[in-house]
DNA sequence: ACCGTACTACGAGGTTTATCGTACGAGAGG
DNA sequence: CCTCTCGTACGATAAACCTCGTAGTACGGT
């Protein structure tokens, strides 16, 4: 049962050319996921899933992060028991120049109530 | 010779400040609707529903146009038996600067890889 | 070795969505 | 008048989605 080559749990990510615009837009159209992406962009670093403090259970959390990952929006890397999430800004900017920035700017402008502050 | 007999049928549209980013992203995340928006943007004018030649029935067509209208992406105006559809570019650009342009550019780039490259 | 933490997998429930078919209303034209 | 075309409204169906609970896996620390 023990497989030696699994010291680092790997997660499948879509390649850059596999990222679809519709998938990205759909991933960003959910308030919860948009909030995650906004935090990821503002903090600009890798964050663990539990850092976001989302008002949902872990199962739902996993679901949303999977949608974001499969859409090519974020990258997930295991690190011990934690899993770090990072925005795939390079890929997104290369594929859809200006898209992420305008979405983030629009989200900021819209005064998201979940952000509080 | 009816000198532009304005139709009495009016359709409800959301005001500019009622347009939500998530709604717009969701409306644009459907391939059918994205295609409509692209055609609307490229032709730059008001088009009837039947002009688009969508591979779906009229009922489905009505559904998609309603989603686009309620999201604030398009404007619909009756004119005789036809209904003209126009992009709400002014409102979208004012609310989410650069968003529509980057989405359209991304869609062009993705749908026509042979055209540009 | 054991336990706690962090996340995943699987399945279920309830809602939304996309699609269609059919029936209907509004205008244009013979 | 009648008919034709264009689009809407309503219902139905199948798929997708969001949420959750429970059970399980992987890793680190005591």
XYZ file of C-alpha atoms (C1' of nucleotides) in Angstrom:
294
model
C 0.000 0.000 0.000
C 2.902 2.310 0.634
C 4.059 4.086 -2.449
C 7.384 5.752 -2.037
C 6.906 8.443 -4.649
C 4.175 10.209 -2.686
C 6.149 12.260 -0.257
C 4.468 15.302 -1.723
C 0.800 14.951 -2.486
C 0.338 16.340 -5.911
C -2.805 17.894 -7.269
C -3.726 18.023 -10.917
C -3.829 21.484 -12.433
C -4.849 22.430 -15.938
C -2.078 23.642 -18.194
C -2.115 27.227 -19.259
C -3.512 26.477 -22.695
C -6.243 24.382 -21.153
C -7.719 27.254 -19.189
C -11.075 28.244 -20.628
C -12.527 31.705 -20.380
C -16.007 30.419 -19.583
C -14.612 28.348 -16.761
C -12.776 31.301 -15.291
C -15.836 33.521 -15.531
C -18.003 30.850 -13.981
C -15.514 30.331 -11.172
C -15.467 34.043 -10.464
C -19.245 34.412 -10.625
C -19.720 32.868 -7.195
C -19.496 35.369 -4.312
C -17.597 32.955 -2.112
C -14.992 32.205 -4.731
C -14.723 35.821 -5.768
C -14.001 36.677 -2.168
C -11.272 34.064 -2.037
C -9.692 35.409 -5.182
C -9.863 38.941 -3.869
C -8.144 37.999 -0.639
C -5.574 36.016 -2.549
C -4.880 38.986 -4.759
C -4.741 41.541 -1.991
C -2.499 39.483 0.267
C -0.483 38.523 -2.753
C 0.872 35.367 -1.188
C 0.072 31.757 -0.628
C -2.655 31.218 1.890
C -4.014 28.098 3.512
C -7.646 27.182 3.031
C -8.428 27.750 6.670
C -6.990 31.263 6.582
C -9.926 32.664 4.658
C -12.505 32.159 7.363
C -15.261 31.342 4.955
C -18.714 30.947 6.491
C -19.107 27.402 5.188
C -18.027 23.943 6.184
C -14.776 22.390 5.120
C -16.488 20.234 2.554
C -17.913 23.259 0.836
C -14.550 24.932 1.139
C -12.886 22.062 -0.635
C -15.515 22.211 -3.347
C -14.972 25.905 -4.045
C -11.216 25.584 -4.050
C -11.481 22.693 -6.439
C -13.645 24.726 -8.793
C -11.084 27.511 -8.700
C -8.236 25.110 -9.269
C -9.904 23.216 -12.104
C -10.788 26.485 -13.759
C -7.131 27.443 -13.632
C -7.612 30.407 -11.337
C -5.551 29.180 -8.410
C -2.701 26.814 -7.760
C -2.684 24.494 -4.807
C 0.463 23.087 -3.242
C 0.620 20.732 -0.332
C 2.921 21.617 2.454
C 2.738 19.299 5.372
C -0.828 19.065 6.532
C -1.662 22.397 5.031
C -2.391 23.277 1.448
C -1.262 26.597 0.131
C -3.328 28.451 -2.397
C -1.908 30.957 -4.821
C -3.389 32.936 -7.645
C -2.212 31.925 -11.111
C -1.755 35.515 -12.037
C 0.942 34.923 -14.626
C -1.144 32.427 -16.553
C -4.306 34.466 -16.332
C -2.588 37.666 -17.364
C -0.924 35.910 -20.269
C -4.149 34.346 -21.476
C -6.609 37.118 -20.688
C -4.708 40.386 -20.355
C -6.401 42.816 -18.030
C -9.252 40.500 -17.172
C -8.250 39.689 -13.622
C -7.355 43.269 -12.832
C -10.664 44.614 -14.062
C -12.593 41.958 -12.184
C -10.711 42.714 -8.988
C -11.147 46.437 -9.435
C -14.838 45.963 -10.099
C -15.229 43.777 -7.040
C -13.470 46.325 -4.863
C -15.609 49.087 -6.283
C -18.776 47.204 -5.580
C -18.199 47.266 -1.813
C -18.599 43.637 -1.009
C -20.473 43.276 2.298
C -18.619 40.098 3.185
C -15.373 41.963 3.241
C -16.571 44.057 6.113
C -13.697 46.238 7.287
C -45.242 53.860 -43.551
C -45.657 53.867 -39.883
C -43.173 56.525 -38.986
C -41.318 54.513 -36.420
C -44.392 53.566 -34.503
C -42.856 52.983 -31.100
C -44.100 49.798 -29.611
C -46.121 49.921 -26.452
C -44.404 46.824 -25.165
C -41.705 47.718 -22.736
C -39.267 45.459 -20.981
C -37.899 45.989 -17.499
C -34.182 46.580 -17.272
C -32.060 46.926 -14.155
C -30.716 50.374 -13.423
C -27.039 50.931 -13.702
C -26.432 50.826 -9.980
C -28.359 47.576 -9.729
C -25.992 45.691 -11.974
C -23.996 43.170 -9.977
C -20.589 41.942 -10.968
C -21.389 38.341 -10.119
C -24.470 38.484 -12.301
C -22.509 39.838 -15.227
C -19.799 37.225 -14.839
C -22.378 34.492 -14.577
C -24.197 35.749 -17.652
C -20.944 35.785 -19.577
C -19.872 32.352 -18.388
C -22.290 30.568 -20.710
C -20.883 29.885 -24.178
C -24.148 30.703 -25.874
C -24.514 34.028 -24.158
C -20.866 34.871 -24.595
C -21.298 34.285 -28.303
C -24.257 36.626 -28.371
C -22.313 39.327 -26.573
C -19.380 38.914 -28.902
C -21.546 39.288 -31.977
C -23.277 42.247 -30.425
C -19.946 43.881 -29.725
C -18.403 43.137 -33.084
C -21.386 44.293 -35.102
C -21.720 47.199 -32.764
C -25.381 47.716 -33.482
C -28.783 46.531 -32.477
C -29.547 43.038 -33.646
C -32.702 40.972 -33.603
C -32.759 37.719 -31.712
C -33.134 35.705 -34.889
C -30.074 37.289 -36.432
C -27.688 35.380 -34.243
C -28.498 31.954 -35.637
C -28.118 30.219 -32.327
C -28.364 26.431 -32.443
C -31.207 26.338 -29.949
C -34.955 26.742 -30.003
C -36.703 30.056 -29.634
C -37.632 29.285 -26.053
C -34.023 28.786 -25.095
C -33.131 31.905 -27.002
C -35.627 33.910 -24.999
C -34.196 32.457 -21.801
C -30.625 33.450 -22.618
C -31.583 36.929 -23.693
C -33.520 37.357 -20.507
C -30.532 36.316 -18.431
C -28.388 38.817 -20.292
C -30.968 41.548 -19.858
C -31.577 40.904 -16.162
C -27.848 40.847 -15.559
C -27.661 44.271 -17.177
C -25.504 43.177 -20.076
C -27.890 43.963 -22.884
C -30.805 46.238 -23.582
C -33.883 45.042 -25.421
C -36.205 47.281 -27.371
C -39.305 46.232 -29.205
C -39.720 47.361 -32.745
C -42.695 45.903 -34.493
C -42.549 42.149 -34.310
C -38.840 42.188 -33.822
C -36.892 42.946 -30.704
C -33.606 44.725 -30.980
C -30.768 43.819 -28.689
C -27.950 46.169 -27.840
C -24.977 45.935 -25.552
C -25.089 48.228 -22.509
C -21.525 49.208 -23.088
C -21.799 52.610 -21.448
C -23.160 51.211 -18.226
C -20.750 48.307 -18.117
C -17.755 50.481 -18.873
C -18.812 52.958 -16.210
C -19.327 50.275 -13.587
C -16.531 47.891 -14.453
C -13.921 49.738 -16.496
C -12.047 47.494 -18.867
C -13.963 44.379 -17.918
C -16.017 44.001 -21.061
C -13.076 44.783 -23.295
C -10.831 42.219 -21.660
C -13.558 39.590 -21.764
C -14.193 40.263 -25.436
C -10.502 40.237 -26.240
C -10.073 36.997 -24.333
C -13.033 35.433 -26.097
C -11.687 36.469 -29.482
C -8.286 35.131 -28.658
C -9.680 31.849 -27.443
C -12.347 31.226 -30.036
C -10.270 32.179 -33.026
C -6.764 30.957 -32.362
C -6.227 30.565 -36.096
C -7.267 34.094 -36.826
C -4.685 35.900 -34.797
C -1.846 33.418 -34.572
C 3.029 4.724 18.631
C -0.657 7.710 19.319
C -3.401 11.646 18.649
C -4.656 16.088 16.703
C -4.907 18.914 12.625
C -5.874 19.812 7.761
C -7.930 18.507 4.023
C -10.412 15.005 0.744
C -13.985 11.636 -0.973
C -18.398 10.113 -1.244
C -23.070 10.638 -0.983
C -27.502 13.234 -0.096
C -30.778 17.116 -0.231
C -32.454 21.175 -2.208
C -31.992 24.801 -5.507
C -30.771 26.629 -9.901
C -29.918 26.118 -14.734
C -30.307 24.849 -19.797
C -33.074 22.870 -22.944
C -37.170 21.711 -25.114
C -42.337 21.551 -26.581
C -46.623 23.626 -26.872
C -49.773 27.374 -26.531
C -50.388 32.229 -26.766
C -50.006 37.567 -27.962
C -48.474 41.427 -30.974
C -47.484 43.378 -35.279
C -47.165 43.284 -40.791
C -49.310 42.344 -45.056
C -52.445 40.161 -48.415
C -60.763 39.771 -42.222
C -57.092 36.078 -42.043
C -52.438 34.415 -41.933
C -47.650 34.585 -41.239
C -43.623 35.613 -38.573
C -41.400 36.894 -34.283
C -41.080 36.484 -29.728
C -43.130 35.296 -24.822
C -45.088 32.375 -21.093
C -45.678 28.257 -18.883
C -44.642 23.572 -17.862
C -41.486 19.616 -17.926
C -37.041 17.249 -17.697
C -32.341 16.372 -17.028
C -28.108 18.156 -15.679
C -25.297 21.040 -12.814
C -24.556 23.423 -8.667
C -24.084 24.647 -3.489
C -24.316 22.976 0.841
C -23.772 19.747 4.259
C -22.536 15.378 7.125
C -19.788 11.458 7.768
C -15.849 8.797 7.085
C -11.254 8.536 5.627
C -6.163 9.855 4.481
C -1.745 12.297 5.130
C 1.350 14.756 7.948
C 3.487 16.639 12.254
C 4.166 16.683 17.186
C 4.161 14.588 21.877
